[in-house]
């Protein structure tokens, strides 16, 4: 991570705001397209094909001097990234969004860092020092996140704030059992993306080119998604973009939600670290909630609001604990080097 001045910091933070607002628009447009009957199997094919066309040239140009040579031993990892992070995550995400709502999906997405931390802990990548404040904050944050996710999954509650006009278009045709199914599918989506992030971090150690990793993974995932879509949805009339709104949504999803978001995320992590990038995630939840209320006539329910508050609180506790731990470790390294040098003298 590079040291940056005040102007650069403002530029980074403005970009991160744009990132979250851009993804909020993606969830609203996509949810509306799914309600109109567009195939959830065809949509991610178009999205990733456009994203690949956007990201691949950027990766080739921007990382031409730092991208190492691709080795055959790295191909299985890229296949895993494409299968788990693109095929598994995006297919589950789209189906989960179809059966729930945009605001719920966005709020539930804040639990993804908690899932990432739990998986990292159980496979030995993350360590927790229970006697330190940062270790306790990580445990408490994880507890809050899991509790909030369970509340959102199992308890919807009464509608506290109703939409401006009667009738909730989002829930038309879906029953409570369908909602529960959507929650299970979304959980699978976020778990698969958590695994994707962990695998990506491991690959980055030997292939430090984030845009190239993203574009190769998207390319592999797009091929797999196309094969799956052709197997499930052979009615080619459903592959046509028959309306202006469908065309706009597909292009927006590929250019903004995949291309621009991936580029800003990679740039933001390089400039100010993953903790700062993750801290902006709840902004997207607020934006989606407001936009869903205004344009999709989606009300605010008690279970979702309580669960979202716990998840966001847990997210910030977890971020604080990880940030404090990394800061303490970075301060200890120079001291250890000095001690070693003194002993050698």
JSON list of N, CA and C in Angstrom, two decimals, residues 15-44:
[
{"chain": "A", "resi": 15, "resn": "UNK", "atom": "N", "xyz": [-13.79, 7.85, -5.34]},
{"chain": "A", "resi": 15, "resn": "UNK", "atom": "CA", "xyz": [-13.92, 6.69, -6.23]},
{"chain": "A", "resi": 15, "resn": "UNK", "atom": "C", "xyz": [-14.65, 5.55, -5.54]},
{"chain": "A", "resi": 16, "resn": "UNK", "atom": "N", "xyz": [-14.40, 5.36, -4.24]},
{"chain": "A", "resi": 16, "resn": "UNK", "atom": "CA", "xyz": [-15.05, 4.28, -3.50]},
{"chain": "A", "resi": 16, "resn": "UNK", "atom": "C", "xyz": [-16.56, 4.56, -3.33]},
{"chain": "A", "resi": 17, "resn": "UNK", "atom": "N", "xyz": [-16.92, 5.84, -3.20]},
{"chain": "A", "resi": 17, "resn": "UNK", "atom": "CA", "xyz": [-18.34, 6.21, -3.16]},
{"chain": "A", "resi": 17, "resn": "UNK", "atom": "C", "xyz": [-19.00, 5.89, -4.50]},
{"chain": "A", "resi": 18, "resn": "UNK", "atom": "N", "xyz": [-18.32, 6.25, -5.59]},
{"chain": "A", "resi": 18, "resn": "UNK", "atom": "CA", "xyz": [-18.83, 5.94, -6.93]},
{"chain": "A", "resi": 18, "resn": "UNK", "atom": "C", "xyz": [-18.99, 4.44, -7.11]},
{"chain": "A", "resi": 19, "resn": "UNK", "atom": "N", "xyz": [-18.03, 3.67, -6.60]},
{"chain": "A", "resi": 19, "resn": "UNK", "atom": "CA", "xyz": [-18.08, 2.21, -6.68]},
{"chain": "A", "resi": 19, "resn": "UNK", "atom": "C", "xyz": [-19.37, 1.67, -6.06]},
{"chain": "A", "resi": 20, "resn": "UNK", "atom": "N", "xyz": [-19.66, 2.10, -4.84]},
{"chain": "A", "resi": 20, "resn": "UNK", "atom": "CA", "xyz": [-20.84, 1.58, -4.13]},
{"chain": "A", "resi": 20, "resn": "UNK", "atom": "C", "xyz": [-22.14, 2.03, -4.78]},
{"chain": "A", "resi": 21, "resn": "UNK", "atom": "N", "xyz": [-22.19, 3.29, -5.21]},
{"chain": "A", "resi": 21, "resn": "UNK", "atom": "CA", "xyz": [-23.40, 3.78, -5.88]},
{"chain": "A", "resi": 21, "resn": "UNK", "atom": "C", "xyz": [-23.60, 3.06, -7.22]},
{"chain": "A", "resi": 22, "resn": "UNK", "atom": "N", "xyz": [-22.48, 2.78, -7.90]},
{"chain": "A", "resi": 22, "resn": "UNK", "atom": "CA", "xyz": [-22.57, 2.05, -9.16]},
{"chain": "A", "resi": 22, "resn": "UNK", "atom": "C", "xyz": [-23.13, 0.65, -8.98]},
{"chain": "A", "resi": 23, "resn": "UNK", "atom": "N", "xyz": [-22.70, -0.03, -7.92]},
{"chain": "A", "resi": 23, "resn": "UNK", "atom": "CA", "xyz": [-23.21, -1.39, -7.68]},
{"chain": "A", "resi": 23, "resn": "UNK", "atom": "C", "xyz": [-24.66, -1.34, -7.19]},
{"chain": "A", "resi": 24, "resn": "UNK", "atom": "N", "xyz": [-25.02, -0.28, -6.49]},
{"chain": "A", "resi": 24, "resn": "UNK", "atom": "CA", "xyz": [-26.42, -0.13, -6.06]},
{"chain": "A", "resi": 24, "resn": "UNK", "atom": "C", "xyz": [-27.33, -0.04, -7.27]},
{"chain": "A", "resi": 25, "resn": "UNK", "atom": "N", "xyz": [-26.92, 0.74, -8.27]},
{"chain": "A", "resi": 25, "resn": "UNK", "atom": "CA", "xyz": [-27.70, 0.84, -9.50]},
{"chain": "A", "resi": 25, "resn": "UNK", "atom": "C", "xyz": [-27.82, -0.50, -10.21]},
{"chain": "A", "resi": 26, "resn": "UNK", "atom": "N", "xyz": [-26.76, -1.30, -10.16]},
{"chain": "A", "resi": 26, "resn": "UNK", "atom": "CA", "xyz": [-26.79, -2.63, -10.77]},
{"chain": "A", "resi": 26, "resn": "UNK", "atom": "C", "xyz": [-27.86, -3.51, -10.12]},
{"chain": "A", "resi": 27, "resn": "UNK", "atom": "N", "xyz": [-27.95, -3.50, -8.80]},
{"chain": "A", "resi": 27, "resn": "UNK", "atom": "CA", "xyz": [-28.92, -4.37, -8.12]},
{"chain": "A", "resi": 27, "resn": "UNK", "atom": "C", "xyz": [-30.35, -3.95, -8.43]},
{"chain": "A", "resi": 28, "resn": "UNK", "atom": "N", "xyz": [-30.60, -2.64, -8.51]},
{"chain": "A", "resi": 28, "resn": "UNK", "atom": "CA", "xyz": [-31.95, -2.17, -8.82]},
{"chain": "A", "resi": 28, "resn": "UNK", "atom": "C", "xyz": [-32.33, -2.54, -10.25]},
{"chain": "A", "resi": 29, "resn": "UNK", "atom": "N", "xyz": [-31.46, -2.26, -11.20]},
{"chain": "A", "resi": 29, "resn": "UNK", "atom": "CA", "xyz": [-31.74, -2.56, -12.61]},
{"chain": "A", "resi": 29, "resn": "UNK", "atom": "C", "xyz": [-31.90, -4.06, -12.84]},
{"chain": "A", "resi": 30, "resn": "UNK", "atom": "N", "xyz": [-31.03, -4.85, -12.21]},
{"chain": "A", "resi": 30, "resn": "UNK", "atom": "CA", "xyz": [-31.08, -6.31, -12.40]},
{"chain": "A", "resi": 30, "resn": "UNK", "atom": "C", "xyz": [-32.35, -6.90, -11.82]},
{"chain": "A", "resi": 31, "resn": "UNK", "atom": "N", "xyz": [-32.72, -6.44, -10.62]},
{"chain": "A", "resi": 31, "resn": "UNK", "atom": "CA", "xyz": [-33.95, -6.94, -9.99]},
{"chain": "A", "resi": 31, "resn": "UNK", "atom": "C", "xyz": [-35.16, -6.62, -10.85]},
{"chain": "A", "resi": 32, "resn": "UNK", "atom": "N", "xyz": [-35.20, -5.42, -11.41]},
{"chain": "A", "resi": 32, "resn": "UNK", "atom": "CA", "xyz": [-36.30, -5.01, -12.27]},
{"chain": "A", "resi": 32, "resn": "UNK", "atom": "C", "xyz": [-36.35, -5.87, -13.53]},
{"chain": "A", "resi": 33, "resn": "UNK", "atom": "N", "xyz": [-35.18, -6.19, -14.10]},
{"chain": "A", "resi": 33, "resn": "UNK", "atom": "CA", "xyz": [-35.12, -7.01, -15.31]},
{"chain": "A", "resi": 33, "resn": "UNK", "atom": "C", "xyz": [-35.61, -8.43, -15.03]},
{"chain": "A", "resi": 34, "resn": "UNK", "atom": "N", "xyz": [-35.23, -8.98, -13.86]},
{"chain": "A", "resi": 34, "resn": "UNK", "atom": "CA", "xyz": [-35.67, -10.33, -13.50]},
{"chain": "A", "resi": 34, "resn": "UNK", "atom": "C", "xyz": [-37.18, -10.38, -13.29]},
{"chain": "A", "resi": 35, "resn": "UNK", "atom": "N", "xyz": [-37.74, -9.33, -12.70]},
{"chain": "A", "resi": 35, "resn": "UNK", "atom": "CA", "xyz": [-39.18, -9.27, -12.50]},
{"chain": "A", "resi": 35, "resn": "UNK", "atom": "C", "xyz": [-39.90, -9.27, -13.85]},
{"chain": "A", "resi": 36, "resn": "UNK", "atom": "N", "xyz": [-39.30, -8.62, -14.85]},
{"chain": "A", "resi": 36, "resn": "UNK", "atom": "CA", "xyz": [-39.91, -8.55, -16.18]},
{"chain": "A", "resi": 36, "resn": "UNK", "atom": "C", "xyz": [-39.79, -9.86, -16.95]},
{"chain": "A", "resi": 37, "resn": "UNK", "atom": "N", "xyz": [-39.10, -10.87, -16.34]},
{"chain": "A", "resi": 37, "resn": "UNK", "atom": "CA", "xyz": [-39.08, -12.20, -16.95]},
{"chain": "A", "resi": 37, "resn": "UNK", "atom": "C", "xyz": [-37.83, -12.56, -17.73]},
{"chain": "A", "resi": 38, "resn": "UNK", "atom": "N", "xyz": [-36.79, -11.74, -17.67]},
{"chain": "A", "resi": 38, "resn": "UNK", "atom": "CA", "xyz": [-35.56, -12.07, -18.40]},
{"chain": "A", "resi": 38, "resn": "UNK", "atom": "C", "xyz": [-34.90, -13.29, -17.75]},
{"chain": "A", "resi": 39, "resn": "UNK", "atom": "N", "xyz": [-34.32, -14.15, -18.55]},
{"chain": "A", "resi": 39, "resn": "UNK", "atom": "CA", "xyz": [-33.74, -15.40, -18.05]},
{"chain": "A", "resi": 39, "resn": "UNK", "atom": "C", "xyz": [-32.57, -15.15, -17.09]},
{"chain": "A", "resi": 40, "resn": "UNK", "atom": "N", "xyz": [-32.63, -15.68, -15.86]},
{"chain": "A", "resi": 40, "resn": "UNK", "atom": "CA", "xyz": [-31.52, -15.52, -14.93]},
{"chain": "A", "resi": 40, "resn": "UNK", "atom": "C", "xyz": [-30.29, -16.32, -15.32]},
{"chain": "A", "resi": 41, "resn": "UNK", "atom": "N", "xyz": [-30.44, -17.23, -16.28]},
{"chain": "A", "resi": 41, "resn": "UNK", "atom": "CA", "xyz": [-29.29, -18.03, -16.75]},
{"chain": "A", "resi": 41, "resn": "UNK", "atom": "C", "xyz": [-28.57, -17.33, -17.91]},
{"chain": "A", "resi": 42, "resn": "UNK", "atom": "N", "xyz": [-29.31, -16.57, -18.70]},
{"chain": "A", "resi": 42, "resn": "UNK", "atom": "CA", "xyz": [-28.73, -15.87, -19.84]},
{"chain": "A", "resi": 42, "resn": "UNK", "atom": "C", "xyz": [-28.05, -14.57, -19.40]},
{"chain": "A", "resi": 43, "resn": "UNK", "atom": "N", "xyz": [-28.66, -13.89, -18.43]},
{"chain": "A", "resi": 43, "resn": "UNK", "atom": "CA", "xyz": [-28.16, -12.57, -18.00]},
{"chain": "A", "resi": 43, "resn": "UNK", "atom": "C", "xyz": [-26.69, -12.58, -17.61]},
{"chain": "A", "resi": 44, "resn": "UNK", "atom": "N", "xyz": [-26.21, -13.50, -16.74]},
{"chain": "A", "resi": 44, "resn": "UNK", "atom": "CA", "xyz": [-24.80, -13.46, -16.36]},
{"chain": "A", "resi": 44, "resn": "UNK", "atom": "C", "xyz": [-23.84, -13.77, -17.50]}
]
